[in-house]
Amino acid sequence: MGRYLLKRLAQLAPVLLLVSVIVQATLTLPSVILSEASLSFLGIGTPPPAPS
């Protein structure tokens, strides 16, 4: 039983890591967008011809 559990966990570990990275990126991206929009609104963002 213990061997099976360790073997199964070893197979699932990369998937669980990938899922956690995707979730973290999904939750972080809106705050980055909001921060950039706030800086642009205040006039201290990127200059107008440069894309962000």
Coordinates of C-alpha atoms in Angstrom, one line a residue:
M1 CA 0.0 0.0 0.0
G2 CA 2.8 2.4 0.9
R3 CA 4.7 1.7 -2.3
Y4 CA 1.6 2.3 -4.4
L5 CA 0.9 5.6 -2.7
L6 CA 4.4 6.8 -3.2
K7 CA 4.4 5.8 -6.8
R8 CA 1.1 7.5 -7.4
L9 CA 2.3 10.6 -5.6
A10 CA 5.4 10.7 -7.8
Q11 CA 3.3 10.6 -10.9
L12 CA 0.9 13.4 -9.7
A13 CA 3.6 15.8 -8.3
P14 CA 4.4 17.4 -11.7
V15 CA 0.8 17.9 -12.5
L16 CA 0.0 19.4 -9.1
L17 CA 3.0 21.8 -9.5
L18 CA 1.8 22.9 -12.9
V19 CA -1.7 23.4 -11.7
S20 CA -0.5 25.6 -8.8
V21 CA 1.6 27.7 -11.1
I22 CA -1.3 28.2 -13.5
V23 CA -3.6 29.2 -10.6
Q24 CA -1.0 31.6 -9.2
A25 CA -0.5 33.3 -12.6
T26 CA -4.2 33.6 -13.1
L27 CA -4.6 35.3 -9.7
T28 CA -1.6 37.6 -10.2
L29 CA -2.3 38.8 -13.7
P30 CA -5.3 41.0 -12.8
S31 CA -3.4 42.9 -10.1
V32 CA -0.5 43.5 -12.5
I33 CA -3.0 44.9 -15.1
L34 CA -4.7 47.1 -12.5
S35 CA -1.3 48.4 -11.3
E36 CA -0.2 49.3 -14.8
A37 CA -3.6 51.0 -15.5
S38 CA -3.4 53.0 -12.3
L39 CA 0.1 54.2 -13.1
S40 CA -1.0 55.2 -16.6
F41 CA -4.0 57.0 -15.2
L42 CA -1.7 59.0 -12.9
G43 CA 0.6 59.9 -15.9
I44 CA 3.6 57.9 -14.8
G45 CA 3.1 54.8 -16.9
T46 CA 4.7 54.0 -20.2
P47 CA 4.8 56.8 -22.9
P48 CA 1.9 56.8 -25.3
P49 CA 3.5 55.3 -28.5
A50 CA 5.0 52.4 -26.5
P51 CA 2.8 49.3 -26.1
S52 CA 2.6 47.8 -22.7

